[in-house]
XYZ file of C-alpha atoms in Angstrom:
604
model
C -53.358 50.138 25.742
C -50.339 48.097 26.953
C -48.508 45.307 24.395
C -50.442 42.452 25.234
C -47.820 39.716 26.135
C -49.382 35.914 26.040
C -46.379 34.879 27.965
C -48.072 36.546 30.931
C -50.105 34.130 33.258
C -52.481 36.970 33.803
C -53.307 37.574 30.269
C -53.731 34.148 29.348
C -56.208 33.736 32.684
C -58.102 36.808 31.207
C -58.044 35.216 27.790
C -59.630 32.090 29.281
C -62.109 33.742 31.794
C -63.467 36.366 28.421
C -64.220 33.223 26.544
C -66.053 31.752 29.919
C -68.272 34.728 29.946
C -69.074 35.619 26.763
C -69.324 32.412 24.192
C -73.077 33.049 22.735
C -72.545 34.530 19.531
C -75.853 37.004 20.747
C -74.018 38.002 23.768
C -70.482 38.556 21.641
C -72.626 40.457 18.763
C -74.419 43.016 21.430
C -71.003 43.450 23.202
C -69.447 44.545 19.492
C -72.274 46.592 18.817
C -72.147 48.478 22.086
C -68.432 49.132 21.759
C -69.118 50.779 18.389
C -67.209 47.864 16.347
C -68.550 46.262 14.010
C -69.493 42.369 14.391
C -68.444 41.692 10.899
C -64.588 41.742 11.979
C -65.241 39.224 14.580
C -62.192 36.756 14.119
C -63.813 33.174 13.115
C -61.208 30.849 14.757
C -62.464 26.786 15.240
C -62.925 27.816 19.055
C -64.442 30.659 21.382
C -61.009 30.775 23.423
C -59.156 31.207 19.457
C -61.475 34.107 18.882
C -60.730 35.788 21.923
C -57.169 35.550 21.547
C -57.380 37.561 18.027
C -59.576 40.071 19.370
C -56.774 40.712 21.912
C -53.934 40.548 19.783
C -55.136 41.883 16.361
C -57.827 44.754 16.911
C -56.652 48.207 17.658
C -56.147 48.927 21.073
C -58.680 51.856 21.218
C -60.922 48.947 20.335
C -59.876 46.734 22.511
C -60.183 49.403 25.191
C -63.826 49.801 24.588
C -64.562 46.474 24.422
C -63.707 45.983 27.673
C -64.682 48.946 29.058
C -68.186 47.220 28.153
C -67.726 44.409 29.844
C -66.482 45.438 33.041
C -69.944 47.614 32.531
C -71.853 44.690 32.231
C -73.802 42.464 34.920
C -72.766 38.979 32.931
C -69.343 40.185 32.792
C -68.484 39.416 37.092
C -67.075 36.593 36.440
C -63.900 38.614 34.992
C -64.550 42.026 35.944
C -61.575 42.319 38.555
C -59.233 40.663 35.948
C -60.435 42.686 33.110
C -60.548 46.408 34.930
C -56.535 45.306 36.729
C -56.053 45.208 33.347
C -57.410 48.382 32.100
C -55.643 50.360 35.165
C -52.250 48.819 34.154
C -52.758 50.041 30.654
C -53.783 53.529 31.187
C -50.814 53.935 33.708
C -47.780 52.428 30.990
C -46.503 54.881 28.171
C -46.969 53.943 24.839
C -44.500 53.041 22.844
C -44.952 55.878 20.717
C -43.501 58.777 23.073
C -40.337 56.769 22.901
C -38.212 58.993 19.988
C -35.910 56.358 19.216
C -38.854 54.029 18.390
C -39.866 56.208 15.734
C -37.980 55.487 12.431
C -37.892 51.232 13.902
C -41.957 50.931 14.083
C -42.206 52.949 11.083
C -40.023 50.508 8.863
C -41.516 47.284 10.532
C -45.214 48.447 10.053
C -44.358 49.218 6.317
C -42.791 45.638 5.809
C -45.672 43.771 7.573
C -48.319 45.800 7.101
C -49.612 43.511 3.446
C -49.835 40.618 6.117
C -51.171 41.935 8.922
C -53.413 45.131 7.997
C -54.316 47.142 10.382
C -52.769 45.831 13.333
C -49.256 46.551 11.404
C -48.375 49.592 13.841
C -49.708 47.458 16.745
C -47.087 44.552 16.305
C -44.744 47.037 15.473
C -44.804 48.674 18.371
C -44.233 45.514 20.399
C -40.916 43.987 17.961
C -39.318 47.778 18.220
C -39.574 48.043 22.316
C -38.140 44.182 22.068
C -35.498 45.348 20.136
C -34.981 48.098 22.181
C -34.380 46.292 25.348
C -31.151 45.164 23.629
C -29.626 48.838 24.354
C -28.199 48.983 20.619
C -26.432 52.767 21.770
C -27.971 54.740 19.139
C -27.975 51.667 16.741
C -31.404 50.763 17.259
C -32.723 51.226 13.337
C -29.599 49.278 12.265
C -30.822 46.499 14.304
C -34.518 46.646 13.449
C -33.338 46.122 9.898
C -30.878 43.452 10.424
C -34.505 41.512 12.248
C -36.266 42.549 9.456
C -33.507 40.781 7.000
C -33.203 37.912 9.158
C -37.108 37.024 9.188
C -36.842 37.673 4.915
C -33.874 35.498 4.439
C -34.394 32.671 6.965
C -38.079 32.072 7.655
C -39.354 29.244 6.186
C -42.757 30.986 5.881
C -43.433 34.451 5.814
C -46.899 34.902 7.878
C -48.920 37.326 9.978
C -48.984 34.097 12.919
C -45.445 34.424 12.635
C -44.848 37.810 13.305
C -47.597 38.121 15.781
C -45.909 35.296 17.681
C -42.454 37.132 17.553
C -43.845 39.882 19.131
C -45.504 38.122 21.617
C -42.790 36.407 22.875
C -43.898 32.546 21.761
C -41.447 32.324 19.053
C -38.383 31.981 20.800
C -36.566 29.540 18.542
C -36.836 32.593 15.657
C -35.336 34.571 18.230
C -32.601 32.755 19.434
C -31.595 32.027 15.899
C -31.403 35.921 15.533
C -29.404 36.221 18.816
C -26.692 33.465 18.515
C -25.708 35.912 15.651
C -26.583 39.886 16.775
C -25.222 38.951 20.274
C -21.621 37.907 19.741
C -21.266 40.420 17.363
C -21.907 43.431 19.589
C -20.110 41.616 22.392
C -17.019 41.567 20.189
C -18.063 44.893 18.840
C -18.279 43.967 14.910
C -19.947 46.656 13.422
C -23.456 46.060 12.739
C -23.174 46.381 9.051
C -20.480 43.641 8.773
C -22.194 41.132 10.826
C -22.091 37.947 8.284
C -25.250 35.587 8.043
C -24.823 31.704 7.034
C -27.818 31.005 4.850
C -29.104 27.682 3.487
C -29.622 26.695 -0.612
C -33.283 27.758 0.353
C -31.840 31.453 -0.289
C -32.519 31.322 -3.713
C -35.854 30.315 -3.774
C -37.374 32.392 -0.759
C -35.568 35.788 -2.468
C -37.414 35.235 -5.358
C -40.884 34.264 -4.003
C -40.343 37.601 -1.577
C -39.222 40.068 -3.830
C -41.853 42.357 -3.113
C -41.173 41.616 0.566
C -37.884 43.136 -0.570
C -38.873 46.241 -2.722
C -41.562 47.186 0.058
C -38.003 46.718 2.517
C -36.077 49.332 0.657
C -38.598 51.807 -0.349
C -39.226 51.705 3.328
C -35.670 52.332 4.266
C -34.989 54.933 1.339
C -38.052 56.673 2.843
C -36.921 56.408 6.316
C -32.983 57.146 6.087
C -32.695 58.537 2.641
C -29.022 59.395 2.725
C -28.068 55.840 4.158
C -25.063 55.148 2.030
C -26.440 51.499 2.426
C -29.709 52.330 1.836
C -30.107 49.636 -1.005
C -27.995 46.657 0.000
C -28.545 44.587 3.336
C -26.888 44.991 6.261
C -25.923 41.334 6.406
C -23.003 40.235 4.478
C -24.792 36.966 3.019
C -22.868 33.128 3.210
C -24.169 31.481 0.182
C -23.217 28.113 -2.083
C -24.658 28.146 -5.129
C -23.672 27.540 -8.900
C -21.984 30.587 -10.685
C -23.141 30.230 -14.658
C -21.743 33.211 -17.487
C -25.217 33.193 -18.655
C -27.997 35.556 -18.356
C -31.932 34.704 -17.864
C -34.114 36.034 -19.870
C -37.787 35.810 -18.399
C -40.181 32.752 -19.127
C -43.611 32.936 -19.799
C -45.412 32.257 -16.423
C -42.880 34.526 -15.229
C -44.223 37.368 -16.833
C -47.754 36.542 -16.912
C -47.504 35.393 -12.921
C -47.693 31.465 -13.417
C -51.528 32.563 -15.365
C -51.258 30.149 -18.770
C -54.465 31.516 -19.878
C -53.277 34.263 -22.423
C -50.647 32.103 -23.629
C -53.183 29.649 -24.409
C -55.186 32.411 -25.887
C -52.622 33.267 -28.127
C -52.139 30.277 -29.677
C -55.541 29.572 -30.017
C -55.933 32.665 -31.908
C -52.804 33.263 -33.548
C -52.712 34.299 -37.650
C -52.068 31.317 -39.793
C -49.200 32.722 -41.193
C -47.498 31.026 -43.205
C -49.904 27.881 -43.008
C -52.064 27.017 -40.456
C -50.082 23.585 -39.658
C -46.394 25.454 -39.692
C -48.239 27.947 -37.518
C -48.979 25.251 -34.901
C -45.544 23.711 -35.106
C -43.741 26.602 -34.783
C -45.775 27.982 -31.708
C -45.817 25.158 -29.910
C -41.865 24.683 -29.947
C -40.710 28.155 -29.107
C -44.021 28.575 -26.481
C -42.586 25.558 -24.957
C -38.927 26.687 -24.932
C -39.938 29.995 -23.509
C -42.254 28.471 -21.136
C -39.747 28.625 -17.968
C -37.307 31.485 -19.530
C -34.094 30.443 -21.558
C -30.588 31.524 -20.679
C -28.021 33.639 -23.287
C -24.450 33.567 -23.107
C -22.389 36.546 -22.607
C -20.157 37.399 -25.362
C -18.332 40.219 -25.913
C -20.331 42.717 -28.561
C -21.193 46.485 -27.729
C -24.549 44.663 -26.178
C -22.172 43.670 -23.428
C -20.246 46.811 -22.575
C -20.430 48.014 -19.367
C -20.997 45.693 -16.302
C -22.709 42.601 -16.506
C -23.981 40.221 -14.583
C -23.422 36.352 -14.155
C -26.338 33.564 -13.091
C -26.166 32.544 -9.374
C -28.298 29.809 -8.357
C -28.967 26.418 -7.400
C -30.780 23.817 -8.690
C -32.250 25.300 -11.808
C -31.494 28.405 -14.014
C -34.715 29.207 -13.001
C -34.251 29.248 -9.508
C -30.807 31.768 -9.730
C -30.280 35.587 -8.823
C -28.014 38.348 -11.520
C -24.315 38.185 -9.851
C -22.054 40.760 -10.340
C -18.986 40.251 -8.742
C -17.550 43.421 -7.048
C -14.125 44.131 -5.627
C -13.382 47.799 -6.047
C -14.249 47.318 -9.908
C -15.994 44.762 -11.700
C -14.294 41.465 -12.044
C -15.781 39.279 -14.679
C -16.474 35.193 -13.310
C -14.783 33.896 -16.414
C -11.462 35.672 -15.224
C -11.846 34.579 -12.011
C -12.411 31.079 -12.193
C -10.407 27.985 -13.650
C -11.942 24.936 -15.182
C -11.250 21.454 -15.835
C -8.717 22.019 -19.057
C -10.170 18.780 -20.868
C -14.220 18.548 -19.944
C -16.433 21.437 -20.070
C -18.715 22.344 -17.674
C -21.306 25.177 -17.943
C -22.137 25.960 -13.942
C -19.308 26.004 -10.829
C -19.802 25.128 -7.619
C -18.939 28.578 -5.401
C -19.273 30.345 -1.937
C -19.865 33.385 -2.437
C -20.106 36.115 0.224
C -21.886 39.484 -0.613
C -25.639 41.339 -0.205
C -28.468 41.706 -1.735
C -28.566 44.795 -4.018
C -32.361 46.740 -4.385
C -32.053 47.945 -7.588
C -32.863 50.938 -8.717
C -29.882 51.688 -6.262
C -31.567 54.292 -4.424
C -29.394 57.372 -3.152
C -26.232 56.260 -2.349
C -23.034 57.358 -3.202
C -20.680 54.580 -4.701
C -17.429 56.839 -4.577
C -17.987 56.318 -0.621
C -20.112 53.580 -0.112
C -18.045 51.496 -1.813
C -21.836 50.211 -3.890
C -22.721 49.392 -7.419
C -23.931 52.330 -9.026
C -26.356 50.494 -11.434
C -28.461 52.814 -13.598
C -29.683 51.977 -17.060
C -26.591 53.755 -18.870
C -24.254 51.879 -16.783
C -25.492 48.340 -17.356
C -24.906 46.516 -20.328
C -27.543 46.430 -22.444
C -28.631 43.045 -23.192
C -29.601 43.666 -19.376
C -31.269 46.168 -19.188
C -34.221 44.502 -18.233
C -33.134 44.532 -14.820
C -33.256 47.752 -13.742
C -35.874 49.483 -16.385
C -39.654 48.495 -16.199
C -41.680 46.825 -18.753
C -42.841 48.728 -21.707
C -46.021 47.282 -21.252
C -47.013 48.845 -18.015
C -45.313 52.528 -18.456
C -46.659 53.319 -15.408
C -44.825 50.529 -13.273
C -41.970 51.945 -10.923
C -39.051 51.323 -11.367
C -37.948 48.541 -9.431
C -41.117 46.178 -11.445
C -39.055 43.961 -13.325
C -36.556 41.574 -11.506
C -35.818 44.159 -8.358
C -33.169 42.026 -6.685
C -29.196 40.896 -7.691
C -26.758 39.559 -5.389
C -23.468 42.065 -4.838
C -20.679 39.116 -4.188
C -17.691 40.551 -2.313
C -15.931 37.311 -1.851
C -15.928 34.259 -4.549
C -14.600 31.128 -3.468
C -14.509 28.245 -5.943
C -14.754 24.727 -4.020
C -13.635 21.237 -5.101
C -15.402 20.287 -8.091
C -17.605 17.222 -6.087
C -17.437 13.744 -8.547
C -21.356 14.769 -9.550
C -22.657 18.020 -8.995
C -26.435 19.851 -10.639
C -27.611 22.602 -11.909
C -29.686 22.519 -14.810
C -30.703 24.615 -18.068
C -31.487 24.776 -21.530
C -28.761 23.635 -23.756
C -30.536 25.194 -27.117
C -29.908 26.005 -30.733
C -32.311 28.615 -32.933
C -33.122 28.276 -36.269
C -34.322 30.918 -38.403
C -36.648 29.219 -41.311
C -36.592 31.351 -43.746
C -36.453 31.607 -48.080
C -33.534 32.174 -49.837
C -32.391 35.557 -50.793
C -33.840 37.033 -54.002
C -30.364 37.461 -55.580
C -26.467 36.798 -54.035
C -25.419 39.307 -51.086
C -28.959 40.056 -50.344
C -30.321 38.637 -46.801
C -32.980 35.841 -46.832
C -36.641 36.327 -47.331
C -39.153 35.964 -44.609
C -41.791 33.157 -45.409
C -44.357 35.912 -45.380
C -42.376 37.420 -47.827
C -42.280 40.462 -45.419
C -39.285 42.584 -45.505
C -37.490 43.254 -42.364
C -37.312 46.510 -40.499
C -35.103 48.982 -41.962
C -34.039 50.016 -38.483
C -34.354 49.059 -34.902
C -37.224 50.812 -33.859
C -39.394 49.237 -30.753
C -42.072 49.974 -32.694
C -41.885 48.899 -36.352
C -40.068 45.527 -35.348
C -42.509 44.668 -32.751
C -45.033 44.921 -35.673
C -43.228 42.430 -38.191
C -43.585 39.645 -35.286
C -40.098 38.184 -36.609
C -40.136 35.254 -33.478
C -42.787 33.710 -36.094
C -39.968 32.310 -38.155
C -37.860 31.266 -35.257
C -38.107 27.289 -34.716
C -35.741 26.323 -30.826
C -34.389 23.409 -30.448
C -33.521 22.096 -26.617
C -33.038 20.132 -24.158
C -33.086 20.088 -20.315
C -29.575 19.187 -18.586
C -27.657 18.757 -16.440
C -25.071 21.454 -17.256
C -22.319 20.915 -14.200
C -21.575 17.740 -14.561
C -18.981 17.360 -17.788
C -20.071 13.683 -18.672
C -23.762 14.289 -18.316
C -23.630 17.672 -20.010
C -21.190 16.102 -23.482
C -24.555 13.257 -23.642
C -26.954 15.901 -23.344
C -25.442 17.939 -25.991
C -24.662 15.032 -28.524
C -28.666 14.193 -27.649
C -29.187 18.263 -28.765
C -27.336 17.504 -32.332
C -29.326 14.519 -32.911
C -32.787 16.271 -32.105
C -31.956 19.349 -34.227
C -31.020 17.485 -37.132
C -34.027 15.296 -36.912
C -36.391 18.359 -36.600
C -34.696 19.894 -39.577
C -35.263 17.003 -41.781
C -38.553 16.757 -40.926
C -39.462 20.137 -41.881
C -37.383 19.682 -45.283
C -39.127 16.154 -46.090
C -42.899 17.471 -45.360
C -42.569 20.971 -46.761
C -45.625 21.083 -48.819
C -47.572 20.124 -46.122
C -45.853 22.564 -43.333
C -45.105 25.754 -45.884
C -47.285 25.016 -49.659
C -46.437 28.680 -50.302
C -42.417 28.084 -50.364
C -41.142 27.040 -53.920
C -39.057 23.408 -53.425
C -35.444 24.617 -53.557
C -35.890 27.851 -51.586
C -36.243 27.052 -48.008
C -33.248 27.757 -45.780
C -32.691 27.108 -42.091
C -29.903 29.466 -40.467
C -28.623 29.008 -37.443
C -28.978 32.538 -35.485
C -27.936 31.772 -31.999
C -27.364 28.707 -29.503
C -26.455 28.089 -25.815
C -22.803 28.693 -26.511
C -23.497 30.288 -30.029
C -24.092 34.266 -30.063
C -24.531 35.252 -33.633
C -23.317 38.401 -33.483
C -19.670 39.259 -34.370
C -18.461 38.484 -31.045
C -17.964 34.954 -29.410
C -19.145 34.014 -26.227
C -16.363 34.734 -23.407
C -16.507 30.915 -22.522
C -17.387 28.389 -24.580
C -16.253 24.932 -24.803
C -13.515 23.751 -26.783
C -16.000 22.255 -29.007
C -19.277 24.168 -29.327
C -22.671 23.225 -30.363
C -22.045 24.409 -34.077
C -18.802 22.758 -34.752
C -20.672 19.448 -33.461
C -23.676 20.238 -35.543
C -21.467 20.817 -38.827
C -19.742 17.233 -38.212
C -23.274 15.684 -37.917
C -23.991 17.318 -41.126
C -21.723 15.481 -42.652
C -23.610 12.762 -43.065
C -27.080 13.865 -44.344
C -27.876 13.992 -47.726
C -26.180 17.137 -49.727
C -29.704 18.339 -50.492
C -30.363 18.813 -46.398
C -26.981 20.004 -45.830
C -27.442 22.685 -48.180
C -30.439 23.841 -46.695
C -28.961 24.239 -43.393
C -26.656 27.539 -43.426
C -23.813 27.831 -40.528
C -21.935 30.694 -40.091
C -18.039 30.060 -41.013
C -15.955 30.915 -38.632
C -14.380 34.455 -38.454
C -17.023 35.164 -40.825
C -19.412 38.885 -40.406
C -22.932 37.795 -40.013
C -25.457 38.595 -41.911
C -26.789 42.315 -40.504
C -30.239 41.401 -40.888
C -29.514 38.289 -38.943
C -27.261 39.996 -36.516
C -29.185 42.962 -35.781
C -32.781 40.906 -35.046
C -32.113 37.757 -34.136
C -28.609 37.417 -32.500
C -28.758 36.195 -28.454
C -28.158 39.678 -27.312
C -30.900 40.618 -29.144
C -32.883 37.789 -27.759
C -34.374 39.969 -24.710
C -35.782 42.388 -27.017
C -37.362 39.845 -28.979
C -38.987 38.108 -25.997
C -40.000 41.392 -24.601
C -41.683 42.276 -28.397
C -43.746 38.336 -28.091
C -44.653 39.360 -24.184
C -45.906 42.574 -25.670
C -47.627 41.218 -28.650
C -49.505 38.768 -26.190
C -50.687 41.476 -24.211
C -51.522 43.663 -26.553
C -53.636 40.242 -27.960
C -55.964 40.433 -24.871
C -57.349 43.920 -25.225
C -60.920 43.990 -25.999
């Protein structure tokens, strides 16, 4: 069968004159049945004319050819036989699309992209954008520019939906397709090369990338499938235009996140977690770091063994939660803290940048970054307090690859702008407190509440069993963390809370933890927003951070609270047990260990 085009005053007439004929459900029903299709995929639409139109446009075209073929057959059908069989003549005379070579490789990638929205009549509509497409007369670059449409639709659509696509194949779309053409067009005309064709996008980049990441994956596999040895075959063809706020932080997944926005086995879990130490301490303690973790906290970047290797920076807008990994790539990997100047006397935690570059599938696929000029991100490479990105969760060992966070954007070009008199971008500012006893005798490391030992080593295994996040008590708050003045009120607001929440735990100990002797419990500070607890500071941090504010508060608490609470001195090693288990680039593994735990909760 011919592409159906509802531009054409013919097809519309025999869309109207079907629906004339053949209204009755009976009538419609017998017609299926004699065409050998089944009445159940009869389109319900709120009119006869609407269902007509999706028979047409969405069933197969042998089907469509049969159904037809019945009418014209039929005695109630005269009133659009002649219409129906010019129809049928002009479609048995055109060649499909499909003895067309050079349409190959373009249907196959667009049926693989749209194929979760539109089902079977994928290939159909594929078909149809491909010979569009191909009227362009690309000279041999005709794959190149399917995939540039295909990128377009992903990064610019404001909804991603079978009506859409049908509609760009049919021709009724036309604003989508100018869009596309005010930017393919001049480009050829002034013969860029396709691959260097640079695409403007809106703040709404962030959001739509991550709500389509599997948009994405099902993009790449696609193209790795199709043109394996594509030295692009993992990055976009567009060079992407974006503004967004460049943070030297790192994400580490929430809670709905993970469990895809579903609060029941959180809620589970804390329903039925052990009353360890004490039932009430149990509650406390659950609800704060559930809470914190709820929407996924960000850790600095410091510059421990964890870090070695490239890294990536937050790029976002808005929200941490609402941000993309950045690594920033010039021919080798240029850290954003050595890129970027700051206001010498405020500190701000996000910057304001343009930042030209693609999107980067990772696993990266096959291509070559000697010549490609690419990333070459594999596990070893990355550092790994992000590892996350490019390995798959240990709870689903059977996930591919490219399950957890797929996507990071490959910037090319970083341009800082004027810092604007109020800019925002918000995330946690947050310290963690490890509640703990005092150690059994001098030099030794605390003791657990449970009076559990620690593991001796870091094995997955054994610490994912000693549930250490049950001692952990987080401390936030929400802010506004590129605008200097905000951000200094948020963080004096941060001290105050912390300090509060410790001396509430120290004046109602025997209710919260009977078990702990008066005298023995300790609160140490293991980590913070700008505090890494390792033996490494952050690479930027303000000129006063979180614990040097914290130890002036201190001051002026009573020496019995003040002794409780345990800050590292500066310069000072760690503690290893503290280090090793609870330090911010060891926060990923923890989270991943609670995720795990939570699953593993649920089994029957």
């Amino acid at each position: 069968m011919r592409r159906i085009d509802f531009t054409d005053v013919r097809t519309r007439e025999l869309q109207r004159a079907l629906a004339e004929a053949f209204w009755l459900e009976g009538t419609v029903r017998e017609l299926f049945g004699l065409a050998g299709i089944p009445f159940a995929k009869y389109p319900r639409a709120p009119h006869v004319m609407g269902a007509w139109h999706r028979i047409l446009a969405d069933f197969k075209a042998d089907e469509v050819g049969a159904l037809l073929g019945v009418v014209v057959a039929r005695p109630d059908g005269a009133k659009c036989r002649e219409l129906v069989q010019a129809f049928l003549d002009e479609a048995r005379t055109e060649a499909p699309h499909e003895d067309r070579p050079e349409l190959t490789d373009p249907i196959e990638l667009l049926e693989a992209v749209f194929k979760s929205r539109l089902g079977a009549g994928a290939r159909r509509r594929a078909r149809e954008l491909a010979a569009r497409l191909a009227s362009l007369h690309l000279n041999g670059a005709l794959f190149d520019a399917t995939r540039l449409a295909v990128e377009y639709q992903l990064l610019t659509a404001a909804e991603l939906s079978a009506s859409l696509i049908v509609d760009l194949a049919e021709s009724r779309r036309e604003d989508r397709v100018r869009g596309f053409d005010k930017i393919f067009r001049p480009a050829v005309a002034n013969d860029v090369p396709l691959r260097e064709i640079e695409l403007r996008v809106e703040h709404q980049f962030f959001s739509r990338t991550l709500e389509r990441r599997e948009d994405w994956a099902t993009y790449f596999r696609a193209v790795a499938r199709i043109r394996p040895r594509d030295p692009m075959v993992a990055t976009t063809l567009f060079r992407i235009r974006v503004k967004g706020y460049v943070v030297p932080q790192y994400l580490v997944a929430g809670l709905l996140a993970e469990f895809d926005d579903d609060w029941h086995p959180v809620i589970e879990n804390y329903e039925n977690q052990p009353e360890k130490p004490s039932p009430a301490f149990a509650s406390y303690q659950a609800s704060l770091w559930n809470t914190w973790l709820m929407w996924g906290p960000s850790i600095p970047i410091c510059g421990c063994a964890e870090w070695h290797g490239l890294y990536a920076h937050q790029f976002g807008y808005g929200d941490e939660d609402n941000s993309l990994p950045l690594t920033y790539f010039t021919g080798e990997h240029v850290p954003f803290e050595a890129s970027q100047g700051y206001p010498p006397n405020e500190f701000v935690g996000a910057r304001l940048s343009r930042v030209v570059g693609r999107l980067r599938w990772v696993p990266p696929g096959r291509s070559d970054p000697a010549t490609s000029g690419e990333l070459d991100l594999l596990p070893v490479r990355l550092a790994r307090a992000q590892r996350a990105i490019v390995t798959p969760t240990r709870r689903d060992p059977d996930a591919p690859r490219d399950y957890a966070r797929p996507l990071l954007f490959q910037g090319e070009q970083l341009q800082s702008g004027d810092v604007p008199a109020r800019s925002y971008f918000s995330a946690y500012q947050w310290l963690m407190f490890l509640v703990a006893r005092s150690p059994a005798a001098p030099g030794e490391p605390p003791r657990r509440l449970d009076l559990e030992p620690f593991p001796e080593a870091d094995d997955p295994v054994k610490r994912r069993g000693k549930t250490l996040w049950r001692d952990l008590v987080p401390v936030y708050v929400h802010a506004n963390i590129a605008d200097p003045k905000a951000l200094a009120l948020q963080r004096s607001a941060l001290i105050r809370t912390a300090i509060a929440t410790l001396r509430q735990l120290w004046h109602e100990q025997e209710a919260l933890l009977p078990n702990v002797v008066p005298g023995e419990l300790r609160f140490h500070l293991v980590g913070a927003s700008d505090f890494t607890g390792c033996e490494s500071a952050a690479v930027f941090a303000p000129t006063t951070p979180l614990i040097a504010a914290l130890r002036a508060a201190l001051a002026h608490e009573e020496p019995a609270l003040r002794e409780a609470i345990l800050l590292p001195d500066d310069g000072a090693p760690p503690v290893p047990e503290l280090a090793r288990f609870y330090a911010t680039c060891q926060l990923p593994e923890l989270v991943d260990d609670y995720f795990h735990y939570v699953q593993e909760q649920r089994k029957p």
